[in-house]
Each structure stands twice: as structure tokens, then as C-alpha cells.
mmCIF file of C-alpha atoms and ligand atoms in Angstrom:
data_model
loop_
_atom_site.group_PDB
_atom_site.id
_atom_site.type_symbol
_atom_site.label_atom_id
_atom_site.label_comp_id
_atom_site.label_asym_id
_atom_site.label_seq_id
_atom_site.Cartn_x
_atom_site.Cartn_y
_atom_site.Cartn_z
ATOM 1 C CA MET A 1 209.862 82.474 212.956
ATOM 2 C CA GLN A 2 210.943 84.958 215.480
ATOM 3 C CA LYS A 3 208.996 88.290 215.851
ATOM 4 C CA THR A 4 210.351 91.382 217.419
ATOM 5 C CA ILE A 5 208.460 94.757 218.231
ATOM 6 C CA GLU A 6 211.219 97.832 217.357
ATOM 7 C CA GLU A 7 210.210 101.089 219.495
ATOM 8 C CA ILE A 8 210.741 104.775 218.165
ATOM 9 C CA HIS A 9 210.168 107.593 219.915
ATOM 10 C CA GLY A 10 208.419 110.560 218.586
ATOM 11 C CA ASP A 11 209.614 113.689 218.928
ATOM 12 C CA THR A 12 207.424 114.612 221.691
ATOM 13 C CA GLU A 13 206.693 113.274 224.936
ATOM 14 C CA GLY A 14 203.853 110.385 225.261
ATOM 15 C CA VAL A 15 204.562 109.688 221.744
ATOM 16 C CA VAL A 16 206.097 105.894 220.870
ATOM 17 C CA TYR A 17 205.908 104.356 217.241
ATOM 18 C CA GLN A 18 205.889 100.437 216.865
ATOM 19 C CA LEU A 19 207.401 98.508 214.267
ATOM 20 C CA PRO A 20 207.112 94.604 213.871
ATOM 21 C CA VAL A 21 209.935 92.916 212.324
ATOM 22 C CA TYR A 22 209.861 88.955 211.631
ATOM 23 C CA ARG A 23 212.946 86.845 211.026
ATOM 24 C CA PHE A 24 213.263 83.771 209.432
ATOM 25 C CA ALA A 25 216.417 81.688 210.593
ATOM 26 C CA GLY A 26 218.403 80.003 207.700
ATOM 27 C CA SER A 27 219.814 76.524 207.718
ATOM 28 C CA SER A 28 222.700 76.954 205.339
ATOM 29 C CA PRO A 29 225.317 79.345 206.637
ATOM 30 C CA ASP A 30 226.789 79.871 202.957
ATOM 31 C CA ALA A 31 222.835 81.019 201.445
ATOM 32 C CA PRO A 32 221.996 84.530 200.507
ATOM 33 C CA SER A 33 220.234 86.494 203.150
ATOM 34 C CA ALA A 34 216.950 88.749 202.386
ATOM 35 C CA TYR A 35 215.759 91.701 203.336
ATOM 36 C CA ILE A 36 212.210 92.744 202.784
ATOM 37 C CA GLN A 37 210.114 95.669 203.463
ATOM 38 C CA ALA A 38 206.870 97.952 201.979
ATOM 39 C CA ALA A 39 205.647 101.642 202.509
ATOM 40 C CA LEU A 40 208.235 103.288 203.554
ATOM 41 C CA HIS A 41 206.184 105.791 201.763
ATOM 42 C CA ALA A 42 203.258 104.962 204.133
ATOM 43 C CA GLY A 43 200.840 105.099 201.475
ATOM 44 C CA GLU A 44 202.089 102.882 199.267
ATOM 45 C CA LEU A 45 200.190 100.048 200.321
ATOM 46 C CA PRO A 46 200.243 97.199 197.480
ATOM 47 C CA GLY A 47 203.884 95.997 198.866
ATOM 48 C CA VAL A 48 202.127 95.593 202.548
ATOM 49 C CA VAL A 49 199.426 93.306 201.073
ATOM 50 C CA ALA A 50 201.842 90.780 198.812
ATOM 51 C CA ILE A 51 203.784 90.234 201.969
ATOM 52 C CA HIS A 52 200.785 89.388 203.748
ATOM 53 C CA ALA A 53 200.411 86.874 201.101
ATOM 54 C CA LEU A 54 204.183 85.797 201.379
ATOM 55 C CA MET A 55 204.432 85.587 205.214
ATOM 56 C CA PRO A 56 201.782 82.068 204.962
ATOM 57 C CA ARG A 57 204.527 80.865 201.988
ATOM 58 C CA LEU A 58 207.914 81.857 204.024
ATOM 59 C CA ARG A 59 206.303 80.154 207.312
ATOM 60 C CA GLN A 60 205.085 76.704 204.983
ATOM 61 C CA ALA A 61 209.064 76.593 203.743
ATOM 62 C CA GLU A 62 210.226 76.952 207.512
ATOM 63 C CA ALA A 63 207.677 74.025 208.557
ATOM 64 C CA GLU A 64 209.254 72.237 205.912
ATOM 65 C CA GLY A 65 212.769 73.245 206.438
ATOM 66 C CA ARG A 66 213.279 74.931 203.491
ATOM 67 C CA ILE A 67 214.355 77.929 203.950
ATOM 68 C CA LEU A 68 218.381 78.271 203.710
ATOM 69 C CA GLY A 69 219.338 82.009 204.201
ATOM 70 C CA ASN A 70 217.781 84.496 206.636
ATOM 71 C CA ILE A 71 215.147 86.254 206.105
ATOM 72 C CA THR A 72 213.973 89.783 207.698
ATOM 73 C CA VAL A 73 210.499 91.082 206.572
ATOM 74 C CA VAL A 74 209.270 94.387 207.762
ATOM 75 C CA PRO A 75 205.669 94.857 206.468
ATOM 76 C CA ALA A 76 205.294 98.294 207.128
ATOM 77 C CA ALA A 77 208.470 100.228 207.299
ATOM 78 C CA ASN A 78 207.149 103.513 208.459
ATOM 79 C CA PRO A 79 205.092 104.093 211.534
ATOM 80 C CA VAL A 80 205.542 107.830 211.282
ATOM 81 C CA GLY A 81 204.215 108.444 207.742
ATOM 82 C CA ARG A 82 201.685 106.142 208.117
ATOM 83 C CA ALA A 83 200.103 108.313 211.231
ATOM 84 C CA GLN A 84 200.503 111.787 209.164
ATOM 85 C CA TYR A 85 196.395 112.580 208.693
ATOM 86 C CA LEU A 86 196.044 115.864 207.788
ATOM 87 C CA TYR A 87 192.385 116.977 206.778
ATOM 88 C CA GLY A 88 191.322 113.444 205.680
ATOM 89 C CA ASP A 89 194.412 112.745 203.408
ATOM 90 C CA LEU A 90 197.404 110.819 203.963
ATOM 91 C CA GLU A 91 200.335 112.633 203.598
ATOM 92 C CA GLY A 92 202.952 109.618 203.501
ATOM 93 C CA ARG A 93 205.713 110.353 201.614
ATOM 94 C CA PHE A 94 207.463 113.851 203.464
ATOM 95 C CA HIS A 95 207.831 114.038 206.677
ATOM 96 C CA LEU A 96 205.645 116.772 208.175
ATOM 97 C CA GLY A 97 207.937 117.690 210.867
ATOM 98 C CA THR A 98 211.060 118.360 208.834
ATOM 99 C CA ARG A 99 209.579 118.411 205.095
ATOM 100 C CA THR A 100 211.866 115.285 204.256
ATOM 101 C CA ASN A 101 211.149 112.319 201.615
ATOM 102 C CA PHE A 102 210.966 109.282 203.642
ATOM 103 C CA ASN A 103 212.723 107.519 201.006
ATOM 104 C CA ARG A 104 216.014 110.040 200.977
ATOM 105 C CA ASP A 105 219.010 111.616 202.965
ATOM 106 C CA PHE A 106 219.526 107.943 204.256
ATOM 107 C CA PRO A 107 223.014 107.594 205.544
ATOM 108 C CA LEU A 108 225.337 106.243 203.168
ATOM 109 C CA LEU A 109 228.191 103.692 205.228
ATOM 110 C CA ASP A 110 231.595 103.011 203.680
ATOM 111 C CA ARG A 111 230.918 99.101 204.427
ATOM 112 C CA PRO A 112 228.321 96.569 205.013
ATOM 113 C CA GLU A 113 228.363 96.138 208.360
ATOM 114 C CA LYS A 114 226.307 97.361 211.669
ATOM 115 C CA SER A 115 229.564 99.625 213.396
ATOM 116 C CA ALA A 116 229.763 101.694 210.082
ATOM 117 C CA LEU A 117 226.316 103.464 211.366
ATOM 118 C CA PRO A 118 226.598 107.229 212.323
ATOM 119 C CA PRO A 119 225.929 107.266 216.209
ATOM 120 C CA ALA A 120 222.165 107.612 217.319
ATOM 121 C CA THR A 121 221.791 110.992 218.298
ATOM 122 C CA ALA A 122 219.409 111.996 220.894
ATOM 123 C CA SER A 123 218.331 115.246 219.211
ATOM 124 C CA ALA A 124 218.165 113.824 215.603
ATOM 125 C CA THR A 125 214.414 113.965 214.340
ATOM 126 C CA VAL A 126 211.926 110.919 214.008
ATOM 127 C CA ASP A 127 212.136 110.540 210.619
ATOM 128 C CA VAL A 128 216.463 110.715 210.795
ATOM 129 C CA ARG A 129 216.249 107.954 213.465
ATOM 130 C CA LEU A 130 213.890 105.807 211.524
ATOM 131 C CA LYS A 131 215.835 106.065 208.462
ATOM 132 C CA ARG A 132 218.600 104.556 210.883
ATOM 133 C CA LEU A 133 216.712 102.073 212.342
ATOM 134 C CA LEU A 134 215.968 100.651 208.608
ATOM 135 C CA VAL A 135 219.526 100.938 207.297
ATOM 136 C CA GLU A 136 220.320 98.754 210.835
ATOM 137 C CA LEU A 137 217.699 96.563 209.880
ATOM 138 C CA SER A 138 219.048 95.916 206.950
ATOM 139 C CA ILE A 139 222.374 96.217 206.405
ATOM 140 C CA GLY A 140 224.675 93.132 205.453
ATOM 141 C CA HIS A 141 221.572 91.304 203.762
ATOM 142 C CA ASP A 142 222.935 89.947 200.248
ATOM 143 C CA ILE A 143 219.203 90.959 198.587
ATOM 144 C CA VAL A 144 217.215 93.741 199.632
ATOM 145 C CA LEU A 145 213.628 94.390 198.385
ATOM 146 C CA ASP A 146 212.312 98.217 199.163
ATOM 147 C CA LEU A 147 208.565 97.956 197.904
ATOM 148 C CA HIS A 148 206.823 100.540 196.653
ATOM 149 C CA CYS A 149 204.259 101.459 194.277
ATOM 150 C CA ASP A 150 203.595 104.704 191.305
ATOM 151 C CA ASP A 151 200.405 106.704 191.284
ATOM 152 C CA GLU A 152 199.534 104.763 188.213
ATOM 153 C CA GLY A 153 201.990 101.877 186.634
ATOM 154 C CA VAL A 154 203.021 98.541 185.747
ATOM 155 C CA PRO A 155 205.254 96.681 187.664
ATOM 156 C CA TYR A 156 208.864 97.760 187.763
ATOM 157 C CA LEU A 157 211.653 98.085 189.467
ATOM 158 C CA TYR A 158 214.852 100.379 189.840
ATOM 159 C CA VAL A 159 218.059 98.717 189.625
ATOM 160 C CA PRO A 160 221.795 99.966 190.129
ATOM 161 C CA VAL A 161 223.061 99.579 186.989
ATOM 162 C CA GLU A 162 226.083 97.463 188.897
ATOM 163 C CA LEU A 163 224.163 94.659 189.325
ATOM 164 C CA TRP A 164 222.250 94.199 185.963
ATOM 165 C CA PRO A 165 222.406 92.103 183.785
ATOM 166 C CA ALA A 166 223.200 89.932 186.828
ATOM 167 C CA MET A 167 219.752 91.061 188.454
ATOM 168 C CA GLU A 168 217.658 89.955 185.089
ATOM 169 C CA ASN A 169 217.094 86.432 186.578
ATOM 170 C CA CYS A 170 215.406 88.510 189.240
ATOM 171 C CA ALA A 171 213.161 90.596 186.865
ATOM 172 C CA ALA A 172 212.116 87.629 185.159
ATOM 173 C CA ALA A 173 211.256 85.942 188.671
ATOM 174 C CA MET A 174 209.246 88.629 189.526
ATOM 175 C CA GLY A 175 207.387 89.012 186.212
ATOM 176 C CA VAL A 176 207.906 92.897 186.084
ATOM 177 C CA GLU A 177 207.083 94.660 182.846
ATOM 178 C CA ALA A 178 210.198 96.798 182.900
ATOM 179 C CA VAL A 179 213.400 97.783 184.675
ATOM 180 C CA VAL A 180 214.911 101.314 185.564
ATOM 181 C CA LEU A 181 218.784 101.284 185.666
ATOM 182 C CA TRP A 182 220.214 104.270 187.819
ATOM 183 C CA GLN A 183 223.784 104.595 188.529
ATOM 184 C CA GLY A 184 225.589 107.079 190.955
ATOM 185 C CA SER A 185 223.314 109.531 193.353
ATOM 186 C CA SER A 186 219.643 109.219 193.979
ATOM 187 C CA GLY A 187 219.482 111.571 196.866
ATOM 188 C CA ALA A 188 220.621 108.591 199.269
ATOM 189 C CA ALA A 189 217.392 106.954 198.784
ATOM 190 C CA PHE A 190 216.974 103.401 200.986
ATOM 191 C CA GLU A 191 217.818 101.454 197.728
ATOM 192 C CA GLU A 192 221.380 103.627 197.503
ATOM 193 C CA ALA A 193 221.750 103.266 201.012
ATOM 194 C CA ALA A 194 221.549 99.224 200.676
ATOM 195 C CA ILE A 195 224.143 99.204 197.889
ATOM 196 C CA HIS A 196 226.779 102.328 198.204
ATOM 197 C CA PRO A 197 228.378 99.882 201.160
ATOM 198 C CA TRP A 198 229.033 97.156 198.490
ATOM 199 C CA LEU A 199 230.270 99.486 196.095
ATOM 200 C CA GLN A 200 233.006 100.679 198.259
ATOM 201 C CA LEU A 201 234.629 97.014 198.705
ATOM 202 C CA PRO A 202 236.901 95.420 196.045
ATOM 203 C CA PRO A 203 235.177 93.548 193.553
ATOM 204 C CA GLU A 204 235.951 90.225 195.203
ATOM 205 C CA GLU A 205 234.879 91.298 198.658
ATOM 206 C CA ALA A 206 231.834 92.899 196.915
ATOM 207 C CA ALA A 207 230.596 89.637 195.052
ATOM 208 C CA LEU A 208 228.175 91.821 193.207
ATOM 209 C CA ASP A 209 226.998 88.943 191.105
ATOM 210 C CA ARG A 210 225.236 87.737 194.833
ATOM 211 C CA ARG A 211 223.533 91.009 195.587
ATOM 212 C CA VAL A 212 220.157 92.034 194.662
ATOM 213 C CA VAL A 213 219.634 95.590 195.599
ATOM 214 C CA THR A 214 215.992 96.916 194.358
ATOM 215 C CA THR A 215 212.790 99.602 194.327
ATOM 216 C CA VAL A 216 209.596 97.484 193.530
ATOM 217 C CA GLU A 217 207.288 99.637 192.056
ATOM 218 C CA PHE A 218 204.431 97.317 192.304
ATOM 219 C CA ARG A 219 202.024 99.035 190.210
ATOM 220 C CA GLY A 220 199.972 102.247 191.343
ATOM 221 C CA GLN A 221 198.482 103.306 194.816
ATOM 222 C CA ARG A 222 194.950 101.907 194.018
ATOM 223 C CA ASP A 223 195.999 98.438 192.608
ATOM 224 C CA VAL A 224 195.801 97.319 196.250
ATOM 225 C CA GLU A 225 194.129 93.792 195.539
ATOM 226 C CA SER A 226 193.995 90.147 196.395
ATOM 227 C CA ALA A 227 194.663 88.884 192.969
ATOM 228 C CA THR A 228 197.392 91.544 192.222
ATOM 229 C CA ALA A 229 199.283 90.577 196.128
ATOM 230 C CA ALA A 230 198.906 86.966 195.498
ATOM 231 C CA SER A 231 200.988 87.543 192.178
ATOM 232 C CA ASP A 232 203.329 89.622 193.791
ATOM 233 C CA ALA A 233 203.881 87.548 197.169
ATOM 234 C CA GLU A 234 204.532 84.701 194.148
ATOM 235 C CA GLY A 235 206.914 86.829 192.181
ATOM 236 C CA ILE A 236 208.981 87.479 195.482
ATOM 237 C CA TYR A 237 209.001 83.670 196.663
ATOM 238 C CA ARG A 238 210.781 82.913 192.866
ATOM 239 C CA LEU A 239 212.702 85.447 193.768
ATOM 240 C CA LEU A 240 213.888 83.812 196.847
ATOM 241 C CA ALA A 241 213.663 80.697 195.540
ATOM 242 C CA THR A 242 215.634 81.592 192.274
ATOM 243 C CA ARG A 243 218.755 82.979 194.581
ATOM 244 C CA GLY A 244 218.742 80.295 197.226
ATOM 245 C CA VAL A 245 217.061 81.584 199.599
ATOM 246 C CA ILE A 246 214.386 79.212 199.829
ATOM 247 C CA ALA A 247 214.967 76.152 198.582
ATOM 248 C CA ASP A 248 211.811 75.184 196.129
ATOM 249 C CA GLU A 249 213.510 73.582 192.570
ATOM 250 C CA ALA A 250 210.028 74.388 190.803
ATOM 251 C CA ALA A 251 209.655 78.046 191.515
ATOM 252 C CA ALA A 252 213.528 78.453 191.454
ATOM 253 C CA ARG A 253 213.033 77.244 187.325
ATOM 254 C CA PRO A 254 214.386 79.986 184.899
ATOM 255 C CA ARG A 255 212.064 82.249 182.963
ATOM 256 C CA PRO A 256 213.410 84.532 180.451
ATOM 257 C CA PHE A 257 213.024 88.387 181.191
ATOM 258 C CA THR A 258 210.970 89.670 178.697
ATOM 259 C CA GLY A 259 210.499 93.236 179.656
ATOM 260 C CA ILE A 260 211.730 96.454 178.745
ATOM 261 C CA ALA A 261 215.638 97.489 180.686
ATOM 262 C CA ALA A 262 216.655 100.766 179.985
ATOM 263 C CA PRO A 263 219.040 103.550 181.662
ATOM 264 C CA ILE A 264 217.426 106.270 183.644
ATOM 265 C CA ALA A 265 218.494 108.825 181.207
ATOM 266 C CA ASN A 266 216.093 107.329 178.932
ATOM 267 C CA VAL A 267 213.193 108.241 181.019
ATOM 268 C CA GLU A 268 211.311 111.145 179.370
ATOM 269 C CA MET A 269 209.705 112.901 182.231
ATOM 270 C CA ILE A 270 206.483 114.466 180.420
ATOM 271 C CA SER A 271 205.398 117.588 182.313
ATOM 272 C CA MET A 272 202.448 120.291 182.327
ATOM 273 C CA PRO A 273 202.984 123.289 180.061
ATOM 274 C CA ARG A 274 200.210 125.033 181.639
ATOM 275 C CA ALA A 275 197.961 124.435 185.055
ATOM 276 C CA GLY A 276 194.601 122.874 184.376
ATOM 277 C CA ALA A 277 192.631 119.557 184.239
ATOM 278 C CA ILE A 278 193.977 116.542 182.475
ATOM 279 C CA LEU A 279 192.978 114.556 180.358
ATOM 280 C CA PHE A 280 195.193 111.417 179.290
ATOM 281 C CA HIS A 281 194.999 109.493 176.116
ATOM 282 C CA VAL A 282 197.723 106.762 177.382
ATOM 283 C CA GLU A 283 197.908 104.392 179.788
ATOM 284 C CA PRO A 284 200.424 102.413 181.661
ATOM 285 C CA GLY A 285 201.956 99.361 179.296
ATOM 286 C CA GLN A 286 201.310 101.097 176.072
ATOM 287 C CA ARG A 287 204.050 101.728 173.564
ATOM 288 C CA VAL A 288 203.856 105.074 171.921
ATOM 289 C CA GLU A 289 205.679 106.576 168.607
ATOM 290 C CA GLN A 290 207.370 109.869 168.510
ATOM 291 C CA GLY A 291 204.980 112.625 168.090
ATOM 292 C CA ALA A 292 201.701 110.239 169.866
ATOM 293 C CA ARG A 293 199.137 112.489 171.805
ATOM 294 C CA LEU A 294 199.768 111.413 175.457
ATOM 295 C CA ALA A 295 197.052 114.358 176.869
ATOM 296 C CA THR A 296 195.307 117.577 176.546
ATOM 297 C CA ILE A 297 195.391 119.928 179.033
ATOM 298 C CA VAL A 298 192.139 121.726 179.701
ATOM 299 C CA HIS A 299 193.811 125.472 180.922
ATOM 300 C CA SER A 300 190.943 127.839 179.735
ATOM 301 C CA PRO A 301 187.378 125.702 179.544
ATOM 302 C CA GLY A 302 184.949 127.271 177.076
ATOM 303 C CA GLU A 303 187.844 128.733 175.405
ATOM 304 C CA PRO A 304 188.143 127.738 171.473
ATOM 305 C CA ASP A 305 191.738 127.418 172.441
ATOM 306 C CA GLY A 306 191.023 126.301 175.910
ATOM 307 C CA ALA A 307 193.149 123.085 175.544
ATOM 308 C CA ILE A 308 196.636 122.342 174.456
ATOM 309 C CA ALA A 309 197.696 118.573 173.532
ATOM 310 C CA ILE A 310 200.968 117.081 174.918
ATOM 311 C CA HIS A 311 202.859 115.283 172.658
ATOM 312 C CA ALA A 312 205.729 112.083 173.088
ATOM 313 C CA PRO A 313 209.058 113.664 172.244
ATOM 314 C CA GLN A 314 210.231 110.326 171.417
ATOM 315 C CA ALA A 315 209.159 106.649 170.893
ATOM 316 C CA GLY A 316 208.787 105.015 173.897
ATOM 317 C CA TYR A 317 206.810 102.675 176.565
ATOM 318 C CA ILE A 318 204.462 104.653 178.945
ATOM 319 C CA LEU A 319 205.820 103.471 182.295
ATOM 320 C CA THR A 320 203.319 105.570 184.892
ATOM 321 C CA ARG A 321 201.072 108.300 185.124
ATOM 322 C CA ILE A 322 199.902 110.192 188.031
ATOM 323 C CA ILE A 323 196.557 109.877 189.920
ATOM 324 C CA HIS A 324 195.526 113.133 189.669
ATOM 325 C CA ARG A 325 193.346 115.030 187.088
ATOM 326 C CA SER A 326 194.652 118.040 187.815
ATOM 327 C CA GLY A 327 197.811 120.279 187.921
ATOM 328 C CA ARG A 328 199.964 123.056 187.681
ATOM 329 C CA ALA A 329 202.503 124.282 185.168
ATOM 330 C CA GLY A 330 205.626 122.022 185.196
ATOM 331 C CA ASP A 331 204.480 119.152 187.253
ATOM 332 C CA ASP A 332 205.295 115.363 185.805
ATOM 333 C CA ILE A 333 202.249 113.390 184.848
ATOM 334 C CA ILE A 334 203.723 110.946 182.953
ATOM 335 C CA LYS A 335 206.920 108.855 182.768
ATOM 336 C CA LEU A 336 208.047 107.691 179.580
ATOM 337 C CA VAL A 337 210.598 105.200 178.927
ATOM 338 C CA GLY A 338 212.400 106.551 175.492
ATOM 339 C CA GLU A 339 213.878 104.114 173.048
ATOM 340 C CA THR A 340 216.864 106.608 172.953
ATOM 341 C CA ARG A 341 218.464 109.072 175.861
ATOM 342 C CA SER A 342 216.199 111.655 176.723
ATOM 343 C CA ALA A 343 216.887 115.319 175.493
ATOM 344 C CA ARG A 344 216.471 116.472 179.126
ATOM 345 C CA PRO A 345 217.585 113.422 181.285
ATOM 346 C CA LYS A 346 217.251 113.821 184.925
ATOM 347 C CA ASP A 347 220.308 113.214 187.105
ATOM 348 C CA GLY A 348 219.695 111.328 190.331
ATOM 349 C CA ALA A 349 216.410 110.461 191.574
ATOM 350 C CA LEU A 350 213.283 110.925 188.887
ATOM 351 C CA GLU A 351 210.996 112.684 191.375
ATOM 352 C CA ASP A 352 211.271 114.814 194.679
HETATM 353 ZN ZN1 ZN B 1 207.399 105.052 197.392
#
């Protein structure tokens, strides 16, 4: 294994961020390569601890000569966001300087090669330079895993529809409970930047059945636990074995995917009709019928009619809910994967 440290200069003099990168060299030139990064949204740490649990497995595989394809690991992909503490709270989703989501506006290349990257410009802000660097590190890998988490949720994947159902064995290997299939634009999220160049190629060159591109949502922000880190690391390891990056017959044993796979248009973003305190009546992983009470919003405490109930617009599966217990009118508080297309489907990414 080789460790390097990428340096990213901040937007002011005297500020330099460091990004450790770990590389394992594969022994077989034909084997698929893999790139794994975590905490692009800097406060989402389940993937970071999963990588920490995965690394000893990779080192062991390397010592035993079982690493077939090149593997690049970036355990903490966003040192810029990681430093953005504001009055005690971490703002790891949006860059404070530009108010841009760290997982949007990645460069979309027209071919999967470093030479297709836009030129590095000295005047670009630090978040733009970070995004360019992450694309440069990941481009050309057959497998790209971007480890995130939701507010509160089950483990689930976003997968480009072009890679489904070929990626069903990956979802099964990782043991996730749901897969949300998206198509088109996601506001140039990292995942879109990873698949976009391949989709520009003719099918015989793109070899999409060899590609794995996914945003992995490892449950919720507070699910940073030894046990889930170990099981998530095991899931990633099984995926690498299943796709032939690592030689391990037992880990690569096929298993069925028993979760839900649904188009993103089926996802109901349940929003608050009024501001107030949120009482949830459902939790992630639960199935609900149409009309089921999902939450009560207490908007005028003390008044006889001071609360309003929110009901399920259709039958489905509770994927996530927000971490807060208060909100504003219009805030999305639950993602429900409906059995059919939503009457109000979201175009592109589900959230800002
Ligand atoms: Zn995220």
C-alpha cells in the first residue's frame, strides 16, 4: 500500500488542507479497479469509520497477494468542509464561502480520462479545486463508491438506472435495504460525474456491466457505531470480492438482493404544511399503507386545533426522516418510497 497526501491551498494565505490517499496495487491488469471515498459531506461519518474497519482487511488481502485490481481509498474526502465549525455546529454540506453543496457542480467529463478534466484555474475557489481533485483521483476506476449517510435512515444506495439490474449483486453484497434508481441529471453530484463520461461512449467501449457507481447512504448521521462500521466494511469487502477486485471465493458467494429497488420518481418527499414541532409516528424501514399517519406537526401549542397530521399519499416504505424535531413550512421531513410514481416526482436530486 502506498500513502500520499494531496494538498489543497485554501482561499486565503497560510491555509492548506491535507487529503490522505491510500492506494493498493492490483496484481491482475484485467481486474476491475475501485475507488472509495467517504465524508464528501464532511459531517457524514458512518463511511469514514467503515473505511477504518475495512483497511485492515485490505492490508491483509494485500499481504496474502489477493488484491487483483487497483484500489484507491480516500477515507475523508472533504477537509474543507470538516473545518467549517460555526458556533459549535459543523456545516459539512455546503461550502460557506460559496454556499454551494459539496456534492453538486462536479465537472462532467466527455470521456473517462484525466486529459478530459477542465484546466485547473488559480482563481477557482477551494471547493471547486477540491471537486476537480476528487474527479482526478477517481476517474478511470471501474467501481466508484461515494459513502454518505442520510439524517436518519436505512442503509440504501442511489444507482444510475443504466447500471441496474447489473448492480443487483452489489446491493446484495452490501446488504442494503433499498436502491433508488436515478437517471439524467442530479445537479452534477459526484456520482453523476463518475458515470457521465462512460455514458458518452459507445456501449461496447463503455462496458457498463463492468461499472459500479453509487452513492451509498449508510443509515443516519448518528449511526457511527463499531458494529455498523464492521458490517458496512464487510459489505464493501464483499462487493469488491463479488466484482473480482479482491480474490476471496467465500466473500464473493452470490446472495439474493431482497430489498426494494424503485425509480426516484416513486419517492414521495413528505413536507411540512406548517412550521412547528414534529412528532413522528413512523421510522425508517417501516412499511405503510396509503393514508397512514406519518407525523403530527404541533404548530400552535396549547390550542385545541394546534396540531396537524400528515398522511401517506400512497402505500410504501419509509426510507429516511430528518434528524431535527422542528421545522419550517415546506421543509421535507420524510422520504417515502412509494409503490407507484409520485404525483409530485422530483426532477434530478431529491435535496438541495
Ligand atoms: Zn451526503
